Structure formats: C-alpha cells, structure tokens
PDB file of C-alpha atoms and ligand atoms in Angstrom:
ATOM      1  CA  MET A  18     218.800 178.427-145.381  1.00 82.00           C
ATOM      2  CA  ALA A  19     220.430 179.121-141.999  1.00 92.00           C
ATOM      3  CA  SER A  20     224.045 180.286-142.023  1.00 97.00           C
ATOM      4  CA  LYS A  21     226.395 177.782-140.443  1.00 98.00           C
ATOM      5  CA  VAL A  22     228.857 178.716-137.695  1.00 98.00           C
ATOM      6  CA  LEU A  23     231.666 176.486-136.477  1.00 98.00           C
ATOM      7  CA  VAL A  24     232.883 177.093-132.905  1.00 99.00           C
ATOM      8  CA  LEU A  25     236.329 175.653-132.200  1.00 99.00           C
ATOM      9  CA  ASN A  26     237.767 175.195-128.720  1.00 99.00           C
ATOM     10  CA  GLY A  27     241.384 174.401-127.954  1.00 98.00           C
ATOM     11  CA  PRO A  28     243.348 172.567-125.285  1.00 98.00           C
ATOM     12  CA  ASN A  29     242.096 172.050-121.735  1.00 98.00           C
ATOM     13  CA  LEU A  30     238.791 173.788-122.372  1.00 98.00           C
ATOM     14  CA  ASN A  31     237.216 170.350-121.822  1.00 98.00           C
ATOM     15  CA  LEU A  32     238.236 170.819-118.150  1.00 97.00           C
ATOM     16  CA  LEU A  33     236.116 173.928-117.651  1.00 97.00           C
ATOM     17  CA  GLY A  34     233.987 173.875-114.537  1.00 94.00           C
ATOM     18  CA  THR A  35     236.320 171.490-112.715  1.00 91.00           C
ATOM     19  CA  ARG A  36     239.078 173.902-111.564  1.00 87.00           C
ATOM     20  CA  GLU A  37     240.057 177.587-111.540  1.00 88.00           C
ATOM     21  CA  PRO A  38     236.442 178.890-111.254  1.00 89.00           C
ATOM     22  CA  ASP A  39     237.807 182.277-110.158  1.00 89.00           C
ATOM     23  CA  VAL A  40     239.428 182.659-113.598  1.00 91.00           C
ATOM     24  CA  TYR A  41     237.120 180.686-115.909  1.00 92.00           C
ATOM     25  CA  GLY A  42     233.775 180.550-114.043  1.00 89.00           C
ATOM     26  CA  ASN A  43     231.672 177.543-113.033  1.00 92.00           C
ATOM     27  CA  GLU A  44     230.195 176.655-116.403  1.00 97.00           C
ATOM     28  CA  THR A  45     231.347 173.521-118.197  1.00 97.00           C
ATOM     29  CA  LEU A  46     232.087 173.548-121.931  1.00 98.00           C
ATOM     30  CA  ALA A  47     228.896 171.490-122.376  1.00 98.00           C
ATOM     31  CA  ASP A  48     226.920 174.273-120.614  1.00 98.00           C
ATOM     32  CA  ILE A  49     228.460 176.859-122.964  1.00 98.00           C
ATOM     33  CA  GLU A  50     227.673 174.644-125.960  1.00 98.00           C
ATOM     34  CA  VAL A  51     223.976 174.375-124.970  1.00 98.00           C
ATOM     35  CA  LYS A  52     223.685 178.172-124.577  1.00 98.00           C
ATOM     36  CA  SER A  53     225.527 178.768-127.872  1.00 98.00           C
ATOM     37  CA  LEU A  54     223.209 176.395-129.745  1.00 98.00           C
ATOM     38  CA  GLU A  55     220.158 178.097-128.186  1.00 98.00           C
ATOM     39  CA  ARG A  56     221.476 181.563-129.063  1.00 98.00           C
ATOM     40  CA  GLY A  57     222.260 180.308-132.560  1.00 98.00           C
ATOM     41  CA  ASP A  58     218.648 179.068-132.965  1.00 97.00           C
ATOM     42  CA  PHE A  59     217.357 182.463-131.843  1.00 97.00           C
ATOM     43  CA  LEU A  60     219.624 184.248-134.338  1.00 98.00           C
ATOM     44  CA  GLY A  61     218.854 181.871-137.197  1.00 97.00           C
ATOM     45  CA  LEU A  62     222.336 180.352-137.140  1.00 98.00           C
ATOM     46  CA  GLN A  63     223.162 176.668-137.242  1.00 98.00           C
ATOM     47  CA  VAL A  64     225.967 176.255-134.692  1.00 98.00           C
ATOM     48  CA  GLU A  65     228.404 173.349-134.443  1.00 98.00           C
ATOM     49  CA  PHE A  66     230.672 173.152-131.393  1.00 98.00           C
ATOM     50  CA  ARG A  67     233.964 171.224-131.260  1.00 98.00           C
ATOM     51  CA  GLN A  68     236.918 170.870-128.865  1.00 98.00           C
ATOM     52  CA  SER A  69     240.356 169.342-129.302  1.00 98.00           C
ATOM     53  CA  ASN A  70     243.532 169.231-127.241  1.00 98.00           C
ATOM     54  CA  THR A  71     245.567 168.689-130.423  1.00 98.00           C
ATOM     55  CA  GLU A  72     246.987 171.556-132.512  1.00 98.00           C
ATOM     56  CA  GLY A  73     246.949 169.544-135.770  1.00 98.00           C
ATOM     57  CA  GLN A  74     243.277 168.638-135.316  1.00 98.00           C
ATOM     58  CA  LEU A  75     242.398 172.314-134.853  1.00 98.00           C
ATOM     59  CA  VAL A  76     244.420 173.226-137.984  1.00 98.00           C
ATOM     60  CA  ASP A  77     242.580 170.500-139.961  1.00 98.00           C
ATOM     61  CA  TRP A  78     239.193 171.815-138.791  1.00 98.00           C
ATOM     62  CA  VAL A  79     240.121 175.404-139.747  1.00 98.00           C
ATOM     63  CA  GLN A  80     241.302 174.231-143.189  1.00 98.00           C
ATOM     64  CA  GLN A  81     238.037 172.318-143.768  1.00 98.00           C
ATOM     65  CA  ALA A  82     235.756 175.025-142.321  1.00 98.00           C
ATOM     66  CA  GLN A  83     235.193 176.970-145.537  1.00 95.00           C
ATOM     67  CA  GLU A  84     233.741 173.882-147.262  1.00 97.00           C
ATOM     68  CA  ASN A  85     230.823 173.639-144.838  1.00 97.00           C
ATOM     69  CA  PHE A  86     230.585 176.804-142.758  1.00 98.00           C
ATOM     70  CA  ASP A  87     229.995 180.523-143.262  1.00 98.00           C
ATOM     71  CA  PHE A  88     231.689 181.758-140.086  1.00 98.00           C
ATOM     72  CA  LEU A  89     234.278 180.592-137.568  1.00 98.00           C
ATOM     73  CA  ILE A  90     234.488 181.372-133.836  1.00 98.00           C
ATOM     74  CA  VAL A  91     237.730 180.273-132.159  1.00 98.00           C
ATOM     75  CA  ASN A  92     238.896 179.971-128.590  1.00 98.00           C
ATOM     76  CA  ALA A  93     242.297 178.437-129.259  1.00 98.00           C
ATOM     77  CA  GLY A  94     243.130 178.150-125.533  1.00 98.00           C
ATOM     78  CA  ALA A  95     246.875 178.193-124.905  1.00 98.00           C
ATOM     79  CA  TYR A  96     247.579 177.785-128.668  1.00 98.00           C
ATOM     80  CA  THR A  97     246.401 181.404-128.929  1.00 98.00           C
ATOM     81  CA  HIS A  98     249.780 182.442-127.579  1.00 98.00           C
ATOM     82  CA  THR A  99     252.005 179.955-129.426  1.00 98.00           C
ATOM     83  CA  SER A 100     250.543 178.681-132.684  1.00 98.00           C
ATOM     84  CA  VAL A 101     251.880 180.084-135.953  1.00 98.00           C
ATOM     85  CA  ALA A 102     250.257 176.993-137.529  1.00 98.00           C
ATOM     86  CA  LEU A 103     246.795 178.155-136.471  1.00 98.00           C
ATOM     87  CA  LEU A 104     247.613 181.723-137.566  1.00 98.00           C
ATOM     88  CA  ASP A 105     248.556 180.442-141.040  1.00 98.00           C
ATOM     89  CA  ALA A 106     245.465 178.215-141.272  1.00 98.00           C
ATOM     90  CA  ILE A 107     243.111 181.058-140.286  1.00 98.00           C
ATOM     91  CA  LYS A 108     244.896 183.451-142.669  1.00 97.00           C
ATOM     92  CA  SER A 109     244.188 181.192-145.639  1.00 96.00           C
ATOM     93  CA  CYS A 110     240.640 180.410-144.584  1.00 95.00           C
ATOM     94  CA  ASN A 111     238.125 182.343-146.678  1.00 94.00           C
ATOM     95  CA  ILE A 112     235.461 182.833-144.016  1.00 97.00           C
ATOM     96  CA  PRO A 113     235.366 185.487-141.248  1.00 98.00           C
ATOM     97  CA  VAL A 114     236.788 184.583-137.844  1.00 98.00           C
ATOM     98  CA  ILE A 115     236.066 185.959-134.362  1.00 98.00           C
ATOM     99  CA  GLU A 116     238.397 185.135-131.468  1.00 98.00           C
ATOM    100  CA  VAL A 117     236.865 184.450-128.043  1.00 98.00           C
ATOM    101  CA  HIS A 118     238.402 184.073-124.594  1.00 98.00           C
ATOM    102  CA  LEU A 119     236.615 183.438-121.331  1.00 97.00           C
ATOM    103  CA  SER A 120     239.119 185.447-119.324  1.00 97.00           C
ATOM    104  CA  ASN A 121     240.429 188.933-120.028  1.00 98.00           C
ATOM    105  CA  ILE A 122     243.825 187.843-121.356  1.00 98.00           C
ATOM    106  CA  HIS A 123     245.101 191.453-121.197  1.00 98.00           C
ATOM    107  CA  GLN A 124     244.821 191.465-117.404  1.00 97.00           C
ATOM    108  CA  ARG A 125     246.748 188.216-116.997  1.00 97.00           C
ATOM    109  CA  GLU A 126     250.364 187.015-117.267  1.00 97.00           C
ATOM    110  CA  GLU A 127     252.433 188.744-119.944  1.00 97.00           C
ATOM    111  CA  PHE A 128     252.677 185.587-122.080  1.00 97.00           C
ATOM    112  CA  ARG A 129     248.852 185.508-122.368  1.00 98.00           C
ATOM    113  CA  GLN A 130     248.682 189.107-123.568  1.00 98.00           C
ATOM    114  CA  HIS A 131     249.957 188.263-127.046  1.00 98.00           C
ATOM    115  CA  SER A 132     247.631 186.455-129.456  1.00 98.00           C
ATOM    116  CA  TYR A 133     248.598 185.053-132.868  1.00 98.00           C
ATOM    117  CA  ILE A 134     244.871 184.633-133.562  1.00 98.00           C
ATOM    118  CA  SER A 135     244.213 188.371-133.075  1.00 98.00           C
ATOM    119  CA  LYS A 136     246.502 189.099-136.045  1.00 98.00           C
ATOM    120  CA  VAL A 137     243.978 187.492-138.405  1.00 97.00           C
ATOM    121  CA  ALA A 138     240.638 187.593-136.588  1.00 98.00           C
ATOM    122  CA  LEU A 139     238.016 190.220-137.433  1.00 98.00           C
ATOM    123  CA  GLY A 140     237.844 190.976-133.719  1.00 98.00           C
ATOM    124  CA  THR A 141     238.276 189.546-130.240  1.00 98.00           C
ATOM    125  CA  ILE A 142     235.810 189.154-127.358  1.00 98.00           C
ATOM    126  CA  CYS A 143     237.394 188.411-123.994  1.00 98.00           C
ATOM    127  CA  GLY A 144     236.617 188.675-120.310  1.00 97.00           C
ATOM    128  CA  PHE A 145     232.892 187.822-120.360  1.00 97.00           C
ATOM    129  CA  GLY A 146     233.142 184.117-119.523  1.00 96.00           C
ATOM    130  CA  GLY A 147     230.854 181.805-121.488  1.00 97.00           C
ATOM    131  CA  TYR A 148     228.661 184.759-122.466  1.00 98.00           C
ATOM    132  CA  GLY A 149     231.479 185.813-124.816  1.00 98.00           C
ATOM    133  CA  TYR A 150     230.472 182.967-127.150  1.00 98.00           C
ATOM    134  CA  GLU A 151     226.926 184.364-127.340  1.00 98.00           C
ATOM    135  CA  LEU A 152     228.305 187.844-128.015  1.00 98.00           C
ATOM    136  CA  ALA A 153     230.437 186.397-130.823  1.00 98.00           C
ATOM    137  CA  LEU A 154     227.330 184.733-132.310  1.00 98.00           C
ATOM    138  CA  GLU A 155     225.464 188.066-132.146  1.00 98.00           C
ATOM    139  CA  ALA A 156     228.349 189.676-134.058  1.00 98.00           C
ATOM    140  CA  ALA A 157     228.427 186.806-136.565  1.00 98.00           C
ATOM    141  CA  ALA A 158     224.675 187.173-137.236  1.00 98.00           C
ATOM    142  CA  LYS A 159     225.067 190.916-137.787  1.00 98.00           C
ATOM    143  CA  ILE A 160     228.045 190.462-140.139  1.00 97.00           C
ATOM    144  CA  LEU A 161     226.422 187.625-142.102  1.00 97.00           C
ATOM    145  CA  ASN A 162     223.138 189.522-142.577  1.00 91.00           C
ATOM    146  CA  LYS A 163     224.809 192.719-143.715  1.00 68.00           C
TER     147      LYS A 163
HETATM  148  O1  LIG B   1     240.463 182.678-121.328  1.00 53.88           O
HETATM  149  C1  LIG B   1     240.449 181.803-122.207  1.00 53.88           C
HETATM  150  O2  LIG B   1     239.424 181.453-122.788  1.00 53.88           O
HETATM  151  C2  LIG B   1     241.754 181.057-122.536  1.00 53.88           C
HETATM  152  O3  LIG B   1     241.754 180.803-123.929  1.00 53.88           O
HETATM  153  C3  LIG B   1     241.707 179.757-121.750  1.00 53.88           C
HETATM  154  C4  LIG B   1     242.991 178.929-121.888  1.00 53.88           C
HETATM  155  C5  LIG B   1     244.217 179.790-121.604  1.00 53.88           C
HETATM  156  O4  LIG B   1     245.400 179.039-121.854  1.00 53.88           O
HETATM  157  C6  LIG B   1     244.243 181.054-122.434  1.00 53.88           C
HETATM  158  O5  LIG B   1     245.363 181.812-122.060  1.00 53.88           O
HETATM  159  C7  LIG B   1     242.984 181.870-122.208  1.00 53.88           C
HETATM  160  C8  LIG B   1     243.036 177.765-120.920  1.00 53.88           C
HETATM  161  C9  LIG B   1     241.792 176.982-120.745  1.00 53.88           C
HETATM  162  C10 LIG B   1     242.038 175.975-119.663  1.00 53.88           C
HETATM  163  O6  LIG B   1     240.917 175.950-118.847  1.00 53.88           O
HETATM  164  C11 LIG B   1     240.972 175.205-117.707  1.00 53.88           C
HETATM  165  C12 LIG B   1     239.824 175.214-116.963  1.00 53.88           C
HETATM  166  C13 LIG B   1     239.761 174.477-115.804  1.00 53.88           C
HETATM  167  C14 LIG B   1     240.852 173.735-115.398  1.00 53.88           C
HETATM  168  C15 LIG B   1     242.003 173.746-116.152  1.00 53.88           C
HETATM  169  C16 LIG B   1     242.063 174.461-117.314  1.00 53.88           C
END
C-alpha cells in the first residue's frame, strides 16, 4: 500500500500567485498542489494537501496526522517564526517532518531567519519556490523506503 504524506500550509499561502511574485514566484498554491500530487504518484506516495490561516487548525491537523499519515511536510508560513504551539505539536507527533519554505528565509528579514519548526523537523528545504515541495516528497520517499 502507498505511504501517505500530509502537506500542511499555513497563513496567507492561499494568496500565492496574486502578489509578491519576486519573493514567492507566480505559481498559485493550487498549481503547487497539482505538481505535488503528480510527484507523489510518481514516487508511489499518496499526497494530501491542506491550507489554513488558523494556528489552532494547523495544530489539530498535526496532532491527528499520525493516525492516518506516514510523513508530514509543513510550510507553516509566518507561524514558522512565532508558534511554540506548532513546535510542541510537531515534537509529540510520531511521524517524520520536513519543513519547506518557498523563499530562502535566511536571506530575508532577521525575524524570518529563526524557525521554531526547524528545532523539530528532520530537515528544511527553502529557497526553491514550489519545487521545494517536490524535493521534500523525494526526501520523504527515500526516508520511508529505507
Ligand atoms: O517562504 C515561505 O514559504 C514562507 O513560509 C512564506 C510566508 C512567510 O511568512 C514566511 O516567512 C516564509 C508567507 C506566505 C505569504 O505569501 C503571500 C503570497 C502572496 C501574497 C501575500 C502573501
């Protein structure tokens, strides 16, 4: 049976493709979802893609993830830099987690250079735009098949 991967997206990522193309590219989140599902099919992974602007909803999804999924990929948006709640939820979640960012957060404002998610993620992929999600799926497939 195919391994199942949950991809969580945080606040304002639903606005992708509408503004700030110089920072985040021209792709919409729906475009990234289509490519992630296709890459998942190719890798033998069943991918589910979700987005919420609400911290509590993201925490609930992380808490529930281990019941139905084998792997978690998270772009927590701005909550990356603020959310101890998401850090705690990921810490107690028994499945591996990869952090993704479209932009290279280390080249941006100082407040974006710290990530609570990085403290508990297996690794972080940032700076490759929407392709970062596909890279994270490649890594997930490798780790799950080990
Ligand atoms: O680079 C990333 O993926 C981020 O997680 C994106 C977040 C940002 O707060 C993080 O520091 C880095 C923001 C996503 C908001 O995207 C927008 C796109 C178009 C218009 C407005 C917001």
